[in-house]
mmCIF file of C-alpha atoms and ligand atoms in Angstrom:
data_model
loop_
_atom_site.group_PDB
_atom_site.id
_atom_site.type_symbol
_atom_site.label_atom_id
_atom_site.label_comp_id
_atom_site.label_asym_id
_atom_site.label_seq_id
_atom_site.Cartn_x
_atom_site.Cartn_y
_atom_site.Cartn_z
ATOM 1 C CA MET A 18 61.624 102.226 153.020
ATOM 2 C CA ALA A 19 58.797 100.895 150.858
ATOM 3 C CA THR A 20 59.513 99.804 147.316
ATOM 4 C CA GLU A 21 57.294 101.304 144.652
ATOM 5 C CA LEU A 22 55.989 98.923 141.974
ATOM 6 C CA LYS A 23 55.115 100.539 138.647
ATOM 7 C CA VAL A 24 53.902 99.514 135.213
ATOM 8 C CA ILE A 25 54.959 101.330 132.095
ATOM 9 C CA GLN A 26 54.564 100.691 128.409
ATOM 10 C CA SER A 27 57.947 101.376 126.837
ATOM 11 C CA ASP A 28 61.010 100.098 125.072
ATOM 12 C CA ILE A 29 63.121 98.909 128.017
ATOM 13 C CA THR A 30 66.348 100.090 126.370
ATOM 14 C CA LYS A 31 65.230 103.720 126.847
ATOM 15 C CA LEU A 32 64.841 103.539 130.619
ATOM 16 C CA GLN A 33 67.106 105.495 132.902
ATOM 17 C CA VAL A 34 67.302 103.078 135.805
ATOM 18 C CA ASP A 35 70.160 101.386 137.642
ATOM 19 C CA VAL A 36 69.354 97.963 136.174
ATOM 20 C CA ILE A 37 67.368 96.611 133.256
ATOM 21 C CA VAL A 38 66.703 92.892 133.098
ATOM 22 C CA ASN A 39 67.240 91.057 129.816
ATOM 23 C CA ALA A 40 65.220 87.991 128.800
ATOM 24 C CA ALA A 41 68.254 86.175 127.412
ATOM 25 C CA ASN A 42 68.907 82.618 126.262
ATOM 26 C CA THR A 43 71.333 80.126 127.821
ATOM 27 C CA SER A 44 74.220 81.150 125.538
ATOM 28 C CA LEU A 45 74.008 84.814 126.653
ATOM 29 C CA LEU A 46 75.297 85.635 123.181
ATOM 30 C CA GLY A 47 72.286 87.610 122.014
ATOM 31 C CA GLY A 48 69.052 86.715 120.269
ATOM 32 C CA GLY A 49 65.851 88.286 119.037
ATOM 33 C CA GLY A 50 63.141 90.206 120.872
ATOM 34 C CA VAL A 51 64.176 92.221 123.885
ATOM 35 C CA ASP A 52 67.607 90.545 123.932
ATOM 36 C CA GLY A 53 68.401 91.793 120.429
ATOM 37 C CA ALA A 54 67.139 95.283 121.263
ATOM 38 C CA ILE A 55 69.318 95.453 124.397
ATOM 39 C CA HIS A 56 72.452 94.309 122.558
ATOM 40 C CA ARG A 57 71.843 96.784 119.721
ATOM 41 C CA ALA A 58 71.376 99.671 122.120
ATOM 42 C CA ALA A 59 74.256 98.717 124.441
ATOM 43 C CA GLY A 60 76.791 98.208 121.636
ATOM 44 C CA PRO A 61 79.363 95.466 120.969
ATOM 45 C CA GLU A 62 81.065 95.828 124.356
ATOM 46 C CA LEU A 63 78.071 94.097 125.925
ATOM 47 C CA LEU A 64 78.489 91.010 123.762
ATOM 48 C CA ALA A 65 82.213 91.001 124.547
ATOM 49 C CA GLU A 66 81.500 90.925 128.293
ATOM 50 C CA CYS A 67 78.807 88.268 127.817
ATOM 51 C CA ARG A 68 81.275 86.007 126.004
ATOM 52 C CA GLY A 69 83.285 85.761 129.214
ATOM 53 C CA LEU A 70 80.331 84.645 131.346
ATOM 54 C CA GLY A 71 80.100 81.043 130.129
ATOM 55 C CA GLY A 72 76.351 81.105 129.529
ATOM 56 C CA CYS A 73 73.585 80.906 132.103
ATOM 57 C CA ASN A 74 71.164 78.203 133.236
ATOM 58 C CA THR A 75 67.411 78.557 132.922
ATOM 59 C CA GLY A 76 66.051 80.277 136.027
ATOM 60 C CA ASP A 77 69.404 81.855 136.865
ATOM 61 C CA ALA A 78 70.834 85.325 136.133
ATOM 62 C CA LYS A 79 74.153 87.083 135.519
ATOM 63 C CA ILE A 80 75.042 90.773 135.651
ATOM 64 C CA THR A 81 77.023 92.962 133.253
ATOM 65 C CA LYS A 82 77.575 96.647 132.744
ATOM 66 C CA GLY A 83 75.118 98.625 130.609
ATOM 67 C CA TYR A 84 77.674 100.245 128.259
ATOM 68 C CA ARG A 85 75.823 102.636 125.877
ATOM 69 C CA LEU A 86 72.452 102.093 127.556
ATOM 70 C CA PRO A 87 71.062 104.699 129.926
ATOM 71 C CA ALA A 88 70.860 101.856 132.481
ATOM 72 C CA LYS A 89 74.056 101.257 134.480
ATOM 73 C CA PHE A 90 73.747 97.468 134.548
ATOM 74 C CA VAL A 91 72.018 94.664 132.679
ATOM 75 C CA ILE A 92 70.932 91.515 134.464
ATOM 76 C CA HIS A 93 70.623 88.682 131.956
ATOM 77 C CA THR A 94 68.187 86.024 133.051
ATOM 78 C CA VAL A 95 67.068 82.935 131.164
ATOM 79 C CA GLY A 96 63.345 82.269 131.283
ATOM 80 C CA PRO A 97 61.844 78.843 130.670
ATOM 81 C CA VAL A 98 60.377 77.841 127.326
ATOM 82 C CA TRP A 99 56.686 77.045 127.860
ATOM 83 C CA TYR A 100 55.972 73.353 127.157
ATOM 84 C CA GLY A 101 52.452 73.274 128.567
ATOM 85 C CA GLY A 102 53.157 73.762 132.266
ATOM 86 C CA ARG A 103 54.373 70.354 133.407
ATOM 87 C CA GLN A 104 58.072 70.992 133.055
ATOM 88 C CA ARG A 105 58.410 73.213 136.153
ATOM 89 C CA GLU A 106 58.067 76.315 133.991
ATOM 90 C CA ALA A 107 56.350 78.326 136.756
ATOM 91 C CA GLY A 108 59.124 77.636 139.270
ATOM 92 C CA ALA A 109 61.800 78.503 136.749
ATOM 93 C CA LEU A 110 60.090 81.798 135.877
ATOM 94 C CA ALA A 111 59.756 82.745 139.558
ATOM 95 C CA SER A 112 63.444 81.940 139.977
ATOM 96 C CA CYS A 113 64.327 84.399 137.177
ATOM 97 C CA TYR A 114 62.612 87.229 139.038
ATOM 98 C CA ARG A 115 64.110 86.232 142.407
ATOM 99 C CA ARG A 116 67.691 85.793 141.138
ATOM 100 C CA SER A 117 67.488 89.118 139.287
ATOM 101 C CA LEU A 118 66.355 90.893 142.451
ATOM 102 C CA GLU A 119 69.116 89.212 144.471
ATOM 103 C CA LEU A 120 71.807 90.332 142.015
ATOM 104 C CA ALA A 121 70.395 93.864 141.812
ATOM 105 C CA THR A 122 70.352 94.091 145.607
ATOM 106 C CA ALA A 123 73.926 92.783 145.845
ATOM 107 C CA GLN A 124 74.937 95.500 143.369
ATOM 108 C CA GLY A 125 73.295 98.161 145.546
ATOM 109 C CA ALA A 126 70.798 99.092 142.829
ATOM 110 C CA LYS A 127 67.881 101.346 143.733
ATOM 111 C CA SER A 128 65.812 101.099 140.548
ATOM 112 C CA LEU A 129 65.210 98.149 138.252
ATOM 113 C CA ALA A 130 63.005 97.356 135.248
ATOM 114 C CA PHE A 131 61.805 93.925 134.146
ATOM 115 C CA PRO A 132 60.500 92.964 130.697
ATOM 116 C CA CYS A 133 57.773 90.297 130.430
ATOM 117 C CA ILE A 134 60.226 87.381 130.647
ATOM 118 C CA SER A 135 59.412 84.259 128.579
ATOM 119 C CA THR A 136 56.214 85.670 127.072
ATOM 120 C CA GLY A 137 57.616 86.270 123.567
ATOM 121 C CA VAL A 138 59.185 83.470 121.555
ATOM 122 C CA TYR A 139 59.255 81.277 124.711
ATOM 123 C CA ARG A 140 55.401 81.313 124.626
ATOM 124 C CA PHE A 141 54.687 81.448 128.377
ATOM 125 C CA PRO A 142 50.991 82.460 128.833
ATOM 126 C CA LYS A 143 50.918 86.199 129.501
ATOM 127 C CA GLU A 144 48.436 86.255 132.399
ATOM 128 C CA LEU A 145 50.152 83.456 134.273
ATOM 129 C CA ALA A 146 53.592 84.943 133.672
ATOM 130 C CA ALA A 147 52.435 88.330 134.975
ATOM 131 C CA SER A 148 50.900 86.866 138.127
ATOM 132 C CA ILE A 149 54.100 84.906 138.846
ATOM 133 C CA ALA A 150 56.135 88.074 138.258
ATOM 134 C CA VAL A 151 54.033 90.232 140.586
ATOM 135 C CA GLN A 152 53.794 87.587 143.312
ATOM 136 C CA THR A 153 57.526 86.831 143.275
ATOM 137 C CA VAL A 154 58.478 90.505 143.373
ATOM 138 C CA ARG A 155 56.026 91.205 146.205
ATOM 139 C CA ASP A 156 57.346 88.252 148.222
ATOM 140 C CA PHE A 157 60.909 89.449 147.741
ATOM 141 C CA ILE A 158 60.345 93.065 148.744
ATOM 142 C CA ASN A 159 58.218 92.063 151.726
ATOM 143 C CA ARG A 160 61.209 90.204 153.147
ATOM 144 C CA SER A 161 63.640 93.068 152.639
ATOM 145 C CA SER A 162 64.846 95.201 149.818
ATOM 146 C CA SER A 163 67.082 98.170 149.285
ATOM 147 C CA LEU A 164 65.354 98.803 145.944
ATOM 148 C CA THR A 165 63.124 101.865 145.901
ATOM 149 C CA GLU A 166 61.537 101.378 142.470
ATOM 150 C CA ILE A 167 60.695 98.258 140.456
ATOM 151 C CA ILE A 168 59.174 98.756 137.011
ATOM 152 C CA PHE A 169 57.307 96.174 134.959
ATOM 153 C CA CYS A 170 58.183 97.407 131.486
ATOM 154 C CA CYS A 171 55.585 96.173 129.017
ATOM 155 C CA PHE A 172 56.063 96.414 125.269
ATOM 156 C CA SER A 173 52.355 96.042 124.465
ATOM 157 C CA VAL A 174 49.226 97.767 125.751
ATOM 158 C CA GLU A 175 47.754 94.342 126.437
ATOM 159 C CA ASP A 176 50.606 93.388 128.781
ATOM 160 C CA ALA A 177 50.457 96.752 130.533
ATOM 161 C CA GLN A 178 46.727 96.245 131.206
ATOM 162 C CA ILE A 179 47.345 92.832 132.746
ATOM 163 C CA TYR A 180 49.964 94.267 135.118
ATOM 164 C CA GLU A 181 47.825 97.313 135.991
ATOM 165 C CA ARG A 182 45.031 94.991 137.031
ATOM 166 C CA LEU A 183 47.295 92.740 139.101
ATOM 167 C CA LEU A 184 48.978 95.635 140.872
ATOM 168 C CA SER A 185 45.725 97.332 141.750
ATOM 169 C CA ALA A 186 44.440 94.119 143.386
ATOM 170 C CA PRO A 187 45.244 93.635 147.069
ATOM 171 C CA GLU A 188 48.064 91.280 148.009
ATOM 172 C CA ASP A 189 47.167 87.654 148.764
HETATM 173 P P1 ADP B 214 61.479 85.313 125.578
HETATM 174 O O1 ADP B 214 62.434 84.549 124.695
HETATM 175 O O2 ADP B 214 61.904 85.280 127.045
HETATM 176 O O3 ADP B 214 60.054 84.929 125.360
HETATM 177 P P2 ADP B 214 61.173 87.796 123.992
HETATM 178 O O4 ADP B 214 62.200 88.865 123.827
HETATM 179 O O5 ADP B 214 60.763 87.022 122.784
HETATM 180 O O6 ADP B 214 61.730 86.846 125.167
HETATM 181 O O7 ADP B 214 59.871 88.420 124.641
HETATM 182 C C1 ADP B 214 59.796 88.811 125.987
HETATM 183 C C2 ADP B 214 58.954 90.079 126.089
HETATM 184 O O8 ADP B 214 59.749 91.208 125.735
HETATM 185 C C3 ADP B 214 57.719 90.123 125.190
HETATM 186 O O9 ADP B 214 56.630 90.602 125.981
HETATM 187 C C4 ADP B 214 58.104 91.162 124.128
HETATM 188 O O10 ADP B 214 56.965 91.861 123.650
HETATM 189 C C5 ADP B 214 58.968 92.076 124.944
HETATM 190 N N1 ADP B 214 59.886 92.990 124.227
HETATM 191 C C6 ADP B 214 60.433 92.863 122.997
HETATM 192 N N2 ADP B 214 61.234 93.920 122.739
HETATM 193 C C7 ADP B 214 61.196 94.741 123.831
HETATM 194 C C8 ADP B 214 61.788 96.001 124.191
HETATM 195 N N3 ADP B 214 62.608 96.650 123.356
HETATM 196 N N4 ADP B 214 61.479 96.525 125.407
HETATM 197 C C9 ADP B 214 60.667 95.877 126.258
HETATM 198 N N5 ADP B 214 60.082 94.692 126.000
HETATM 199 C C10 ADP B 214 60.338 94.137 124.782
#
């Protein structure tokens, strides 16, 4: 069955999906931005589970339960900090999307929402990040996927417009 790709402008913590993805840091012990919002909405049990995970490398991902969130699971992935583009940032960002999709598929998830990983305090350029996100997700679902719905959850209108444009363009 085909996977539907959607863009919405929303707070990701409000979404009723099987999995939301968190743009975490390597400690997995919480932070600002979307990470802070997810921990606040999920409650202290999330941090307790995260403490047992031993952190996470950049470009990798780990899964926990969603606790008080409407989402059943949270996949915590660690995006690269943008240092100008010569530190393999693009490859690391693509890996975040791929590893998250692999874990969601292994969990049997049908619906998943991504935030705009690395584009906040990690300073990854928004347009480039969005094109890597869309390309990596398209490549993954073209190979096989049990997911029926993948949402790009944008916090700003500007981000949502970038994704709308990319998704309405034909695939490469
Ligand atoms: P990073 O450290 O990976 O850059 P940030 O949390 O600083 O992570 O920013 C990543 C993206 O998440 C930014 O586009 C930011 O606007 C967005 N964001 C912040 N809070 C939320 C939220 N509650 N829901 C969805 N996206 C959010």
